[in-house]
Coordinates of N, CA and C in Angstrom, one line a residue:
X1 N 0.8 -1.2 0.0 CA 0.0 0.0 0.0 C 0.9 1.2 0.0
X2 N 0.8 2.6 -1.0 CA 1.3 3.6 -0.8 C 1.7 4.0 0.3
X3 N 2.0 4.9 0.5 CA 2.4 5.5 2.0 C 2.6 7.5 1.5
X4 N 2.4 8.1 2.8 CA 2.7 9.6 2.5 C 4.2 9.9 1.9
X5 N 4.0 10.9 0.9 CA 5.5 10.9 0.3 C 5.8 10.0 -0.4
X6 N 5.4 8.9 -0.8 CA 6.0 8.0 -1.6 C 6.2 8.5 -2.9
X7 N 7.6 8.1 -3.6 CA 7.7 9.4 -4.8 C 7.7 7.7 -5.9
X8 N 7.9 6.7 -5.4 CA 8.4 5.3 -6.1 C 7.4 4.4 -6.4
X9 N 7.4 3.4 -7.5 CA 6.4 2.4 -7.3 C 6.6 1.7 -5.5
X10 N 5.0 1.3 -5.6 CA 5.0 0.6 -4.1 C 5.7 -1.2 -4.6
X11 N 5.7 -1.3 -3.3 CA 6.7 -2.7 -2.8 C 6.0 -4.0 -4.6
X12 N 7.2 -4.6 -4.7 CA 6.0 -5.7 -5.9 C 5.8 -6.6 -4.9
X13 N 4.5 -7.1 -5.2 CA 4.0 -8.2 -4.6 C 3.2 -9.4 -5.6
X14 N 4.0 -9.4 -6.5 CA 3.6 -10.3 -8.0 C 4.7 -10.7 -8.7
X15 N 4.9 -11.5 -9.3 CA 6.1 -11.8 -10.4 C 6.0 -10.7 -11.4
X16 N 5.1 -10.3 -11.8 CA 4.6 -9.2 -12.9 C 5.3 -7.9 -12.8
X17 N 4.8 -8.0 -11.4 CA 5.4 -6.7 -10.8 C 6.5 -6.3 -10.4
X18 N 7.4 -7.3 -10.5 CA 8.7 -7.4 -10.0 C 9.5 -7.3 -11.5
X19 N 9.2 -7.9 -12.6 CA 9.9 -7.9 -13.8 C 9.5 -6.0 -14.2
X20 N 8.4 -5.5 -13.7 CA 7.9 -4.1 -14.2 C 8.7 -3.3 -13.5
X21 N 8.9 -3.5 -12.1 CA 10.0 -2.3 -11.4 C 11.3 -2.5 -12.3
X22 N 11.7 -4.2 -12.4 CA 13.4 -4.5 -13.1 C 13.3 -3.3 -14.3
X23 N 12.2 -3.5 -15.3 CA 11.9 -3.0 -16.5 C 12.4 -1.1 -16.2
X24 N 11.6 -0.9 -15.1 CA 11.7 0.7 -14.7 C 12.8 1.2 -14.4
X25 N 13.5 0.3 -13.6 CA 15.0 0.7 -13.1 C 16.1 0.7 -14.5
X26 N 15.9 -0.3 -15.2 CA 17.2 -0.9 -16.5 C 16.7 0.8 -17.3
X27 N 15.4 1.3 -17.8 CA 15.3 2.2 -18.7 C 15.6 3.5 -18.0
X28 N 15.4 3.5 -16.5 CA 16.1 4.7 -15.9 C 17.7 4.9 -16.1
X29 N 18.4 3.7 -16.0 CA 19.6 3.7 -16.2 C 20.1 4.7 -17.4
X30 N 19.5 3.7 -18.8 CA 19.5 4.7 -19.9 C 19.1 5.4 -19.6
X31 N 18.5 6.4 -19.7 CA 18.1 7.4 -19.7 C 18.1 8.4 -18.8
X32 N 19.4 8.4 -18.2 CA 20.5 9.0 -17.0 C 21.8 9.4 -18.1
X33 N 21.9 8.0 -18.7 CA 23.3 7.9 -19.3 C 23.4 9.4 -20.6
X34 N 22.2 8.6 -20.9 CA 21.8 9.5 -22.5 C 21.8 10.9 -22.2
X35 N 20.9 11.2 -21.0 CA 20.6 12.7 -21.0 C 22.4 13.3 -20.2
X36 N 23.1 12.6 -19.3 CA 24.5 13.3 -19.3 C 25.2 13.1 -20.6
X37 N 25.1 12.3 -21.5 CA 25.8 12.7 -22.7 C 25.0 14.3 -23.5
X38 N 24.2 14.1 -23.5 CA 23.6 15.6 -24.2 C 23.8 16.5 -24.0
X39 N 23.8 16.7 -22.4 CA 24.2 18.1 -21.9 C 25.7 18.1 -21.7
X40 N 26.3 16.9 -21.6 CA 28.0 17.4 -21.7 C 27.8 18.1 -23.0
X41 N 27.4 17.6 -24.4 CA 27.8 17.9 -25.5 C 27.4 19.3 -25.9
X42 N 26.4 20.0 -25.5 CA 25.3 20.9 -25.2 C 26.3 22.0 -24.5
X43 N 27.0 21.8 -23.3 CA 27.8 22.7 -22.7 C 29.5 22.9 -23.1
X44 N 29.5 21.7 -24.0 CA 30.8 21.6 -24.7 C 30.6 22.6 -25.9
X45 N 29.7 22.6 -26.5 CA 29.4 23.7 -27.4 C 29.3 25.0 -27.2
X46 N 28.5 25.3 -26.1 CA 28.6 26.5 -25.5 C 29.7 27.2 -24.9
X47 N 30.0 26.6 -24.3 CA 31.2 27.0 -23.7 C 32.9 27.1 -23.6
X48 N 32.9 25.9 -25.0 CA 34.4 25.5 -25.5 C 34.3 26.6 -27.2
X49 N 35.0 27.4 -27.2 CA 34.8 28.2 -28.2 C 36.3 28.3 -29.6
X50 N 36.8 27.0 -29.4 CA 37.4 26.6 -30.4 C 36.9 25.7 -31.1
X51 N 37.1 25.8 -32.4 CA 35.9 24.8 -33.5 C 37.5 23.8 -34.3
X52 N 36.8 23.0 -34.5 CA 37.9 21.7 -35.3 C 37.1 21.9 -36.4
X53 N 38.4 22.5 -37.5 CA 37.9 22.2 -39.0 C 37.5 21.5 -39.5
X54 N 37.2 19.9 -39.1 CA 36.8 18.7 -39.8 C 35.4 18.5 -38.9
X55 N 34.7 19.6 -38.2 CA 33.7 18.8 -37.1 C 32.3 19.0 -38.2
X56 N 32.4 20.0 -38.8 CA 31.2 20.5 -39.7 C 31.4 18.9 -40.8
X57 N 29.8 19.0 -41.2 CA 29.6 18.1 -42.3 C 30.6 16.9 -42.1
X58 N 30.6 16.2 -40.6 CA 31.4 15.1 -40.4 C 30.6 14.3 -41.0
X59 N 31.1 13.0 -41.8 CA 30.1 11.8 -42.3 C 30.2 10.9 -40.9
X60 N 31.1 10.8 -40.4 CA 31.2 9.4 -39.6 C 30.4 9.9 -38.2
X61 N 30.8 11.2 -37.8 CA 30.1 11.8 -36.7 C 28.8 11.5 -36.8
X62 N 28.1 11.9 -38.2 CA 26.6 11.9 -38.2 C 26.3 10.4 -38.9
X63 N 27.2 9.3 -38.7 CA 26.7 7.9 -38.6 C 26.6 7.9 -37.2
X64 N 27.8 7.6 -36.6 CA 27.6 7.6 -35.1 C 26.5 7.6 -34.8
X65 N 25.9 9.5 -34.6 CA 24.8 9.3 -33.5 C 23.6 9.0 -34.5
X66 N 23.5 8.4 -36.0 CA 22.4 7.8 -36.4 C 22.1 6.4 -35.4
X67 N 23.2 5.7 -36.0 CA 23.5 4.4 -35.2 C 23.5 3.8 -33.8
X68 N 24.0 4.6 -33.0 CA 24.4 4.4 -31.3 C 22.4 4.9 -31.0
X69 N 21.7 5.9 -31.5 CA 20.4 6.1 -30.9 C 19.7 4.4 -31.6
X70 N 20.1 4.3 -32.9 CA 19.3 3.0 -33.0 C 19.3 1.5 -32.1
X71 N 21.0 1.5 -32.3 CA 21.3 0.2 -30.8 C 20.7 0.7 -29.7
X72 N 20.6 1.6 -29.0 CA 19.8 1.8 -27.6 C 18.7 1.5 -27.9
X73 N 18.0 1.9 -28.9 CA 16.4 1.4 -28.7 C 15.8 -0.1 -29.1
X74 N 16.9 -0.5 -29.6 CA 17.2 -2.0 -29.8 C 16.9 -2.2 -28.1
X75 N 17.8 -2.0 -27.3 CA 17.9 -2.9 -26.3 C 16.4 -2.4 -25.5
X76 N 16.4 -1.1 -25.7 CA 14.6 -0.8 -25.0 C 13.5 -1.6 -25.5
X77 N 13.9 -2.0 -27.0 CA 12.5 -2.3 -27.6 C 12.6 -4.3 -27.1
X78 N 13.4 -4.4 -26.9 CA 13.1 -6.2 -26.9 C 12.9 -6.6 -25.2
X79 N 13.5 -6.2 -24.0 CA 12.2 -6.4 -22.9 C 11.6 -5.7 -22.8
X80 N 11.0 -4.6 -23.2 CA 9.7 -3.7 -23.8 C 8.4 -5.2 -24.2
X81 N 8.9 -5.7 -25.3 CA 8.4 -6.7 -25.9 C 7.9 -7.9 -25.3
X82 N 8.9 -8.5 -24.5 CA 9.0 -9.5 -23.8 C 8.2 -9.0 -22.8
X83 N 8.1 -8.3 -22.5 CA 7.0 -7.7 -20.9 C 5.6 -7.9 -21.2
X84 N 5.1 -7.5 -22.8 CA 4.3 -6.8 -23.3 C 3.2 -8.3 -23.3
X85 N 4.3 -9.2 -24.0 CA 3.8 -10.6 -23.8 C 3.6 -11.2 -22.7
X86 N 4.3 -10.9 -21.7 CA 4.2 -11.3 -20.6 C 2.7 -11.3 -19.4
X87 N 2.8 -10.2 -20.0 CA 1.4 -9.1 -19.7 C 0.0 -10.1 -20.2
X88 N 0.2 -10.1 -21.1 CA -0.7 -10.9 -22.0 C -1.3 -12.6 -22.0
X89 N 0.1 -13.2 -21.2 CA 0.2 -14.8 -21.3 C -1.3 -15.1 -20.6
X90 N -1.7 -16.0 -21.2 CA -3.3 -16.5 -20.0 C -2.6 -18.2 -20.2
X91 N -2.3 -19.0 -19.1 CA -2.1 -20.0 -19.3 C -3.0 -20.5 -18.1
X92 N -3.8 -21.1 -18.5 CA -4.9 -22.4 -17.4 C -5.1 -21.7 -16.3
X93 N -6.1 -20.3 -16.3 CA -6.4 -19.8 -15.0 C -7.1 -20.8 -14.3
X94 N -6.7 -20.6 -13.0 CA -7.7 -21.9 -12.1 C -9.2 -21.2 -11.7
X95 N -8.9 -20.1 -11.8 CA -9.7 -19.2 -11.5 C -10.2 -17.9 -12.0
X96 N -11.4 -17.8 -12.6 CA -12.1 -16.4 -13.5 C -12.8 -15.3 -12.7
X97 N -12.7 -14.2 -12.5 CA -13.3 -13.2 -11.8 C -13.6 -12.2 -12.8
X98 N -15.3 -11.8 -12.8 CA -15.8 -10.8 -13.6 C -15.9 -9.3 -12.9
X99 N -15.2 -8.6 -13.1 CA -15.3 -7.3 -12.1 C -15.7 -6.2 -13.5
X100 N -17.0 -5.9 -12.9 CA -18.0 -4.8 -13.5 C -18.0 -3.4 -12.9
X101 N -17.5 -2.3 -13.4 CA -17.2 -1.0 -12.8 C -18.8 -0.5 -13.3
X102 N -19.1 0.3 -11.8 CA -20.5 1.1 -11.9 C -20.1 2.7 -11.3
X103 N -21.1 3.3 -11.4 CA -21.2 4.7 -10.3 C -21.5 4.2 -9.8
X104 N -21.2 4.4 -8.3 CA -19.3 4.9 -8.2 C -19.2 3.3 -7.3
X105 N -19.0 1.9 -7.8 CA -18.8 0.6 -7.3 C -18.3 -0.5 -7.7
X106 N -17.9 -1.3 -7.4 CA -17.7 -2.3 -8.5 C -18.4 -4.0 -8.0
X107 N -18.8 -4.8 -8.9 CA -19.6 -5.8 -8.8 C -18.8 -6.9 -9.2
X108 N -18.6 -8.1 -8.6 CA -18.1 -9.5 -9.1 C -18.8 -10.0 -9.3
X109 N -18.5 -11.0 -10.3 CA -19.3 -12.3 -10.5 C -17.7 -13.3 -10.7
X110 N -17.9 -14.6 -9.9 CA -16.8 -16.0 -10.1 C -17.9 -16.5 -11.0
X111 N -17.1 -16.5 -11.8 CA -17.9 -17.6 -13.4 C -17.9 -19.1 -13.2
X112 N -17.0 -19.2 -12.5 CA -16.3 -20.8 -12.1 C -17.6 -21.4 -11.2
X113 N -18.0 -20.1 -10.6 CA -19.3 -20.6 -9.3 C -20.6 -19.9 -9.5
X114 N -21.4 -20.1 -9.6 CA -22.9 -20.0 -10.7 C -23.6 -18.7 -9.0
X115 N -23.6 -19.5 -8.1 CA -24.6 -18.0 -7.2 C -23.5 -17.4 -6.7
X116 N -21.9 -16.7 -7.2 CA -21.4 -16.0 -6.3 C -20.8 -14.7 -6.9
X117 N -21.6 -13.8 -6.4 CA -21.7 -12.7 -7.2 C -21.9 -11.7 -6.0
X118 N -21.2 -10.8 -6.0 CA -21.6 -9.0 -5.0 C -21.1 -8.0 -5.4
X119 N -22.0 -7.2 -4.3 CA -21.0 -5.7 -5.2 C -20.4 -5.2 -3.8
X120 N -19.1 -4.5 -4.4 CA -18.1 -4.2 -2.7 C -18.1 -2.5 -3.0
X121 N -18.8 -2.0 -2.3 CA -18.7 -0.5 -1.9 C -17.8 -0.4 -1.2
X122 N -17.1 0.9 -1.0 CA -16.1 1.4 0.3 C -16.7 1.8 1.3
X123 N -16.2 1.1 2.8 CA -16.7 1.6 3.8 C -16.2 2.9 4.2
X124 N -17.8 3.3 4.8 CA -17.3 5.2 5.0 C -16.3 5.2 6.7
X125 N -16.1 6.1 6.1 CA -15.1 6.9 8.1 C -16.0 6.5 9.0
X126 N -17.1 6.6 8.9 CA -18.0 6.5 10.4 C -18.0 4.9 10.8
X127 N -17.9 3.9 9.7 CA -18.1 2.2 9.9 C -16.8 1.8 10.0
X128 N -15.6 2.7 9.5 CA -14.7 2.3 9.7 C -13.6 1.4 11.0
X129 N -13.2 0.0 11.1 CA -12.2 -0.3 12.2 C -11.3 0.1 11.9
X130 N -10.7 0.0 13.6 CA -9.5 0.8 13.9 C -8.3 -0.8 13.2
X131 N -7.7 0.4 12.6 CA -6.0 -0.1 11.9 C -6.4 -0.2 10.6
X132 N -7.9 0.0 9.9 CA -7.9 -0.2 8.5 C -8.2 1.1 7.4
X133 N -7.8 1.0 6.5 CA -6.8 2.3 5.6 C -8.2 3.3 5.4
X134 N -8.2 4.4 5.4 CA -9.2 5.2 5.2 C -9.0 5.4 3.5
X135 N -10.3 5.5 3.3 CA -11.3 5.9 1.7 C -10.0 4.5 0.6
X136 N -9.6 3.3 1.2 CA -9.8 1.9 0.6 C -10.6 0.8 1.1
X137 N -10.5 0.5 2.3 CA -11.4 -0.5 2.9 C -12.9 -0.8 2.0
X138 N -13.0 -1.9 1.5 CA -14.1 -2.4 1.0 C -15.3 -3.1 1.8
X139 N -16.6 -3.1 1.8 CA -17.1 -4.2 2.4 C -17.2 -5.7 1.8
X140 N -16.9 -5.8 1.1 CA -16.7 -7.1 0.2 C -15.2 -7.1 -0.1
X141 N -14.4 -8.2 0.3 CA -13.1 -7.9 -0.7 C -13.0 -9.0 -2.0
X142 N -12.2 -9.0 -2.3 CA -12.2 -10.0 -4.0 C -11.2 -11.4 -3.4
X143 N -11.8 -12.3 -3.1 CA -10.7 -13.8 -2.3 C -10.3 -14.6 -3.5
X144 N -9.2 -14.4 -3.2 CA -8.6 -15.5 -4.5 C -7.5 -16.3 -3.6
X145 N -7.1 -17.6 -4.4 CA -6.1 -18.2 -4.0 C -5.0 -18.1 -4.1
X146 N -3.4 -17.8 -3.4 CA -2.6 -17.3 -3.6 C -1.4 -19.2 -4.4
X147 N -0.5 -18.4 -5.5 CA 0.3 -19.6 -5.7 C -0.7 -20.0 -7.1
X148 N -2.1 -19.5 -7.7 CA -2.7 -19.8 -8.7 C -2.9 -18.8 -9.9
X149 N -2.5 -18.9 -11.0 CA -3.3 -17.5 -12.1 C -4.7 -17.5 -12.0
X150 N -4.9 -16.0 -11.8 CA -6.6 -15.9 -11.4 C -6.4 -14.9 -13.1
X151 N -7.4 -15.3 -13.6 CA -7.7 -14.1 -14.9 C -8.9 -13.0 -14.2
X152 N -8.5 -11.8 -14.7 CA -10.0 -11.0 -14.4 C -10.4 -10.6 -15.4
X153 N -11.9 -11.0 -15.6 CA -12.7 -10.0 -17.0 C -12.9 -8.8 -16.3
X154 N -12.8 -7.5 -17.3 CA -13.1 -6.6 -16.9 C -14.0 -5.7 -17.9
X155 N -15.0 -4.8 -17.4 CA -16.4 -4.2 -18.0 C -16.7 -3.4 -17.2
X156 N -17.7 -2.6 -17.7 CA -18.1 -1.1 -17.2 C -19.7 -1.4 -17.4
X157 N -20.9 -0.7 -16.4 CA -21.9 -0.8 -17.2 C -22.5 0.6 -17.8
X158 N -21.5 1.7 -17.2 CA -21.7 2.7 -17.6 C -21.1 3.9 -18.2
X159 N -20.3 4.4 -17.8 CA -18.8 4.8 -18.3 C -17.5 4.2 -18.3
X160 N -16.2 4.9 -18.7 CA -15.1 4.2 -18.6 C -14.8 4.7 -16.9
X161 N -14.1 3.2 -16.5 CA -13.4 3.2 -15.1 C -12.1 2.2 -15.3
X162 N -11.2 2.1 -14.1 CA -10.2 1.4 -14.8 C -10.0 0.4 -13.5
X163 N -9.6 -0.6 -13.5 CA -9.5 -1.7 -12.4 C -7.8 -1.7 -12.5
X164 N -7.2 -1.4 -11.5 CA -6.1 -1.0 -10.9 C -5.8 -1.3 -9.7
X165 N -4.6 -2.5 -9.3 CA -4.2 -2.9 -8.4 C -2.1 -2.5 -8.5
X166 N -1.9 -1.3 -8.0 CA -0.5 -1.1 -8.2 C 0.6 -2.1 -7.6
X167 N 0.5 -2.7 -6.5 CA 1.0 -4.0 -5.9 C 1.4 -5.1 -6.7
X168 N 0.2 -5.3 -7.7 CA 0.4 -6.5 -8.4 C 0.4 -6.4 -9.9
X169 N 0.9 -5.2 -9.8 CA 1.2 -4.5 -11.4 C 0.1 -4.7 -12.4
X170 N -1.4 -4.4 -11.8 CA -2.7 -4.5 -12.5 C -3.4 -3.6 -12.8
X171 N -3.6 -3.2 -14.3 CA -4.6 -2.1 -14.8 C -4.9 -2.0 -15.6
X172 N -6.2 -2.3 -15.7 CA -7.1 -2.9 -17.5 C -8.1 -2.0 -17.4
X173 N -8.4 -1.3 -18.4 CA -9.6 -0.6 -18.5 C -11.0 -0.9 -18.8
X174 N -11.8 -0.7 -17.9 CA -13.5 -0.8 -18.2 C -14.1 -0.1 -18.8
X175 N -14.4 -0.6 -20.0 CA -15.2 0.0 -21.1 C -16.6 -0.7 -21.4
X176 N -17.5 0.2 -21.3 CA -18.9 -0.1 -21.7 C -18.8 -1.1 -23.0
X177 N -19.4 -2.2 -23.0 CA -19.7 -2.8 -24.0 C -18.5 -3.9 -24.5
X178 N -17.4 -4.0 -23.5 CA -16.0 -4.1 -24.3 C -15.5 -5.0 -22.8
X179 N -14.9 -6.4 -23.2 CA -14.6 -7.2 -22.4 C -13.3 -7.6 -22.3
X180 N -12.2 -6.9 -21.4 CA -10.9 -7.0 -21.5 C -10.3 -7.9 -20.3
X181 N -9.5 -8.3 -20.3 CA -8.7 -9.4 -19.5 C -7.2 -9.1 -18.9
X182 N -7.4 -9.4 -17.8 CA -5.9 -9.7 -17.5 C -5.7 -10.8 -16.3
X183 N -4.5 -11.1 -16.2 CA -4.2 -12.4 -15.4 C -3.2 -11.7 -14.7
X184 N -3.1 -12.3 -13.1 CA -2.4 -12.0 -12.2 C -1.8 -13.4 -11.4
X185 N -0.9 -13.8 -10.9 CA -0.8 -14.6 -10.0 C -0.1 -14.0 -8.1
X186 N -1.0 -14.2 -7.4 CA -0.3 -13.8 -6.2 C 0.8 -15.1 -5.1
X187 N 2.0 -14.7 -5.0 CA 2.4 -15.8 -4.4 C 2.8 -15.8 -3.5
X188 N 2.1 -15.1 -2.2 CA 1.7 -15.4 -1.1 C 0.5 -14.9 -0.6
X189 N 0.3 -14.8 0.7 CA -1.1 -14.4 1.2 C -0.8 -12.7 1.8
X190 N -2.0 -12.4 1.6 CA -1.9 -10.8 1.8 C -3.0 -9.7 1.3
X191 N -3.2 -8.8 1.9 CA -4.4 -7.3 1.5 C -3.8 -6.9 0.8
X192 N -4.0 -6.6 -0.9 CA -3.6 -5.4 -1.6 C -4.6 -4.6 -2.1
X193 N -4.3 -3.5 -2.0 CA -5.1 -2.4 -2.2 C -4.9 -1.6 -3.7
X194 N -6.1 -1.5 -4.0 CA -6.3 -0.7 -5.4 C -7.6 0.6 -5.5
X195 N -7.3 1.0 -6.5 CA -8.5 2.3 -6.8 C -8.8 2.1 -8.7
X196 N -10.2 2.6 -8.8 CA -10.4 2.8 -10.0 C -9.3 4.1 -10.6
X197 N -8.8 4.1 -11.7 CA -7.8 4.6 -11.9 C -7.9 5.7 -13.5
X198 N -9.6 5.6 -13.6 CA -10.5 6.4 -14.7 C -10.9 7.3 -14.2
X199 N -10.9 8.9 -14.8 CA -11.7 9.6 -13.8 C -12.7 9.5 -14.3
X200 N -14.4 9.5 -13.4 CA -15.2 8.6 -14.3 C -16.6 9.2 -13.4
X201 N -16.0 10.3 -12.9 CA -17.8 11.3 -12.4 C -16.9 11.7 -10.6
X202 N -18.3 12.1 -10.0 CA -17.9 12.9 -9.1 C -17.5 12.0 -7.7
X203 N -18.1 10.8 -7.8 CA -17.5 9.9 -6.6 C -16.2 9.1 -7.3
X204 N -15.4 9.7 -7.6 CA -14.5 9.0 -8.5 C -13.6 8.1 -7.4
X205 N -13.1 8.9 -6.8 CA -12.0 8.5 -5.6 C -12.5 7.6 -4.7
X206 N -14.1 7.3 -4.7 CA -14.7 6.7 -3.7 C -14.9 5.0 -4.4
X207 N -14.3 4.6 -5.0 CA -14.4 3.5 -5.5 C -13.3 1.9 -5.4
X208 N -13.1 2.2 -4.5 CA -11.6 1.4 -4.1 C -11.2 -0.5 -4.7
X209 N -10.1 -1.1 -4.6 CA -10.5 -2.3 -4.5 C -9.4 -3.0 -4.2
X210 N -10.2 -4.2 -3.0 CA -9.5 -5.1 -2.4 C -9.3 -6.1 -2.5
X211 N -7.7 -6.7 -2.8 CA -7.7 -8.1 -3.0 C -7.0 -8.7 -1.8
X212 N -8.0 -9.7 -1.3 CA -7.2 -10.6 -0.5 C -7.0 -12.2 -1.0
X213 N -5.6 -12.7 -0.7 CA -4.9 -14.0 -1.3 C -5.2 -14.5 0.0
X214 N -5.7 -15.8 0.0 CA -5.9 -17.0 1.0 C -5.1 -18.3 0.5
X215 N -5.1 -19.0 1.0 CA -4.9 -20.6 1.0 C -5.9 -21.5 -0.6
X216 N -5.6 -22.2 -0.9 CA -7.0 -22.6 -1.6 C -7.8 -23.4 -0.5
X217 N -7.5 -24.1 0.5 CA -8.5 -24.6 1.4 C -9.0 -23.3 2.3
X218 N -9.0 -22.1 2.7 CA -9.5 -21.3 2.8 C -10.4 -20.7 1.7
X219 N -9.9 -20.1 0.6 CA -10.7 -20.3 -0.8 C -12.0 -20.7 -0.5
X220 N -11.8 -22.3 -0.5 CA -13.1 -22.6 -0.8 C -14.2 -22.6 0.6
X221 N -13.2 -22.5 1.6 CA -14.4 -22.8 2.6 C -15.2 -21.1 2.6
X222 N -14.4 -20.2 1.8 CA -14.9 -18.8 1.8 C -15.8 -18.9 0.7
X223 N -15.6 -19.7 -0.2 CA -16.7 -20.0 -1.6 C -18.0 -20.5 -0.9
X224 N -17.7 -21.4 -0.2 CA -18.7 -22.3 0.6 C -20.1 -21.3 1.9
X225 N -19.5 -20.5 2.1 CA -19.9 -19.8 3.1 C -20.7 -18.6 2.3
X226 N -20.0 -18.0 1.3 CA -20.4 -17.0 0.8 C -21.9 -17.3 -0.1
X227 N -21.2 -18.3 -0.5 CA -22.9 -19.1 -1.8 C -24.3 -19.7 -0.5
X228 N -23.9 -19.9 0.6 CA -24.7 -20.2 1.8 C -25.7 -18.6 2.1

């Protein structure tokens, strides 16, 4: 979960999310390197006021920086790619969760289980217990089993909203009419917290969402209880 001041992605708590921070850190690197090459070059110009006869209309200079910009984006563009798929892989979810964005709520349905279906509002300040996060706490949270690929469908039934879990590097957009997917796997047990991430009317902020990872023998005795 965030925290005040946090200027960084929050902690990964996903394989997904762990390869997305690696990804963030390797292109910050570039992109440290590159921008002190420009401004040395930038203040070398400005400031060094003797010129080399051969520097105008250099051919090899102006391969150079055709070429050295192309190899760098070589190396951006291919785990760029590899992520992209990554992102994408759906292999044998054990488990399907339909999360429907409303004003201002969001609704499940487990496809896997025929009567288990709710809608998780955020509890206000006044219902609130003591130690739990103010304007995220859900009354319903979303239980999945942790150590499994859970897929989530994702849908709107009325404007765009966006289902966004930062923890586990999750955010697919809810679009009216339009049924989008993503897969997560969590590999241990734990509360992660998310917010709709569309601005999407006036209770925007008030739309939170919680995922809790259990056991699968907890899972189901929570499947069992809930369909009761």
């Amino acid at each position: 979960m965030a925290t005040w001041l946090q200027f960084g992605f929050q902690d990964a708590s996903s394989p997904l999310m762990e390869e997305l921070s690696y990804f963030h850190d390797y292109i910050l690197v570039i992109l440290v390197l590159v921008t002190v090459l420009v401004f040395y070059g930038l203040f070398s110009l400005l400031f060094i006021f003797s010129t080399d006869r051969f520097f105008l209309e250099n051919q090899g200079l102006e391969t150079v920086w055709t070429v050295v910009p192309a190899i760098i984006l070589v190396f951006v563009a291919f785990p760029s790619l590899q992520l992209l798929y990554l992102i994408d892989e759906i292999n044998d979810p054990c488990l399907t969760v339909k999360a429907l964005g409303h004003q201002w709520y969001w609704s499940y349905e487990y496809t896997d289980y025929c009567d288990l279906n709710f809608d998780s509002y955020m509890v206000v300040v006044e219902d609130l217990l003591s130690g739990f996060p103010r304007l995220l706490e859900v009354d319903n949270r979303v239980v999945v089993p942790f150590q499994n690929p859970v897929r989530v469908l994702v849908s709107s039934s009325d404007v765009l909203h966006s289902w966004a879990v930062p923890s586990l590097g999750l955010k697919m957009d809810a679009v009216p009419g339009r049924l989008n997917q993503v897969t997560f796997l969590v590999p241990r047990s734990g509360i992660f917290y998310g917010q709709c991430s569309e601005i999407c009317g006036a209770n925007h902020s008030f739309m939170p969402i919680v995922i809790e990872s259990v056991p699968f023998g907890v899972f189901e005795q929570w499947v069992s209880w809930f369909s009761d």
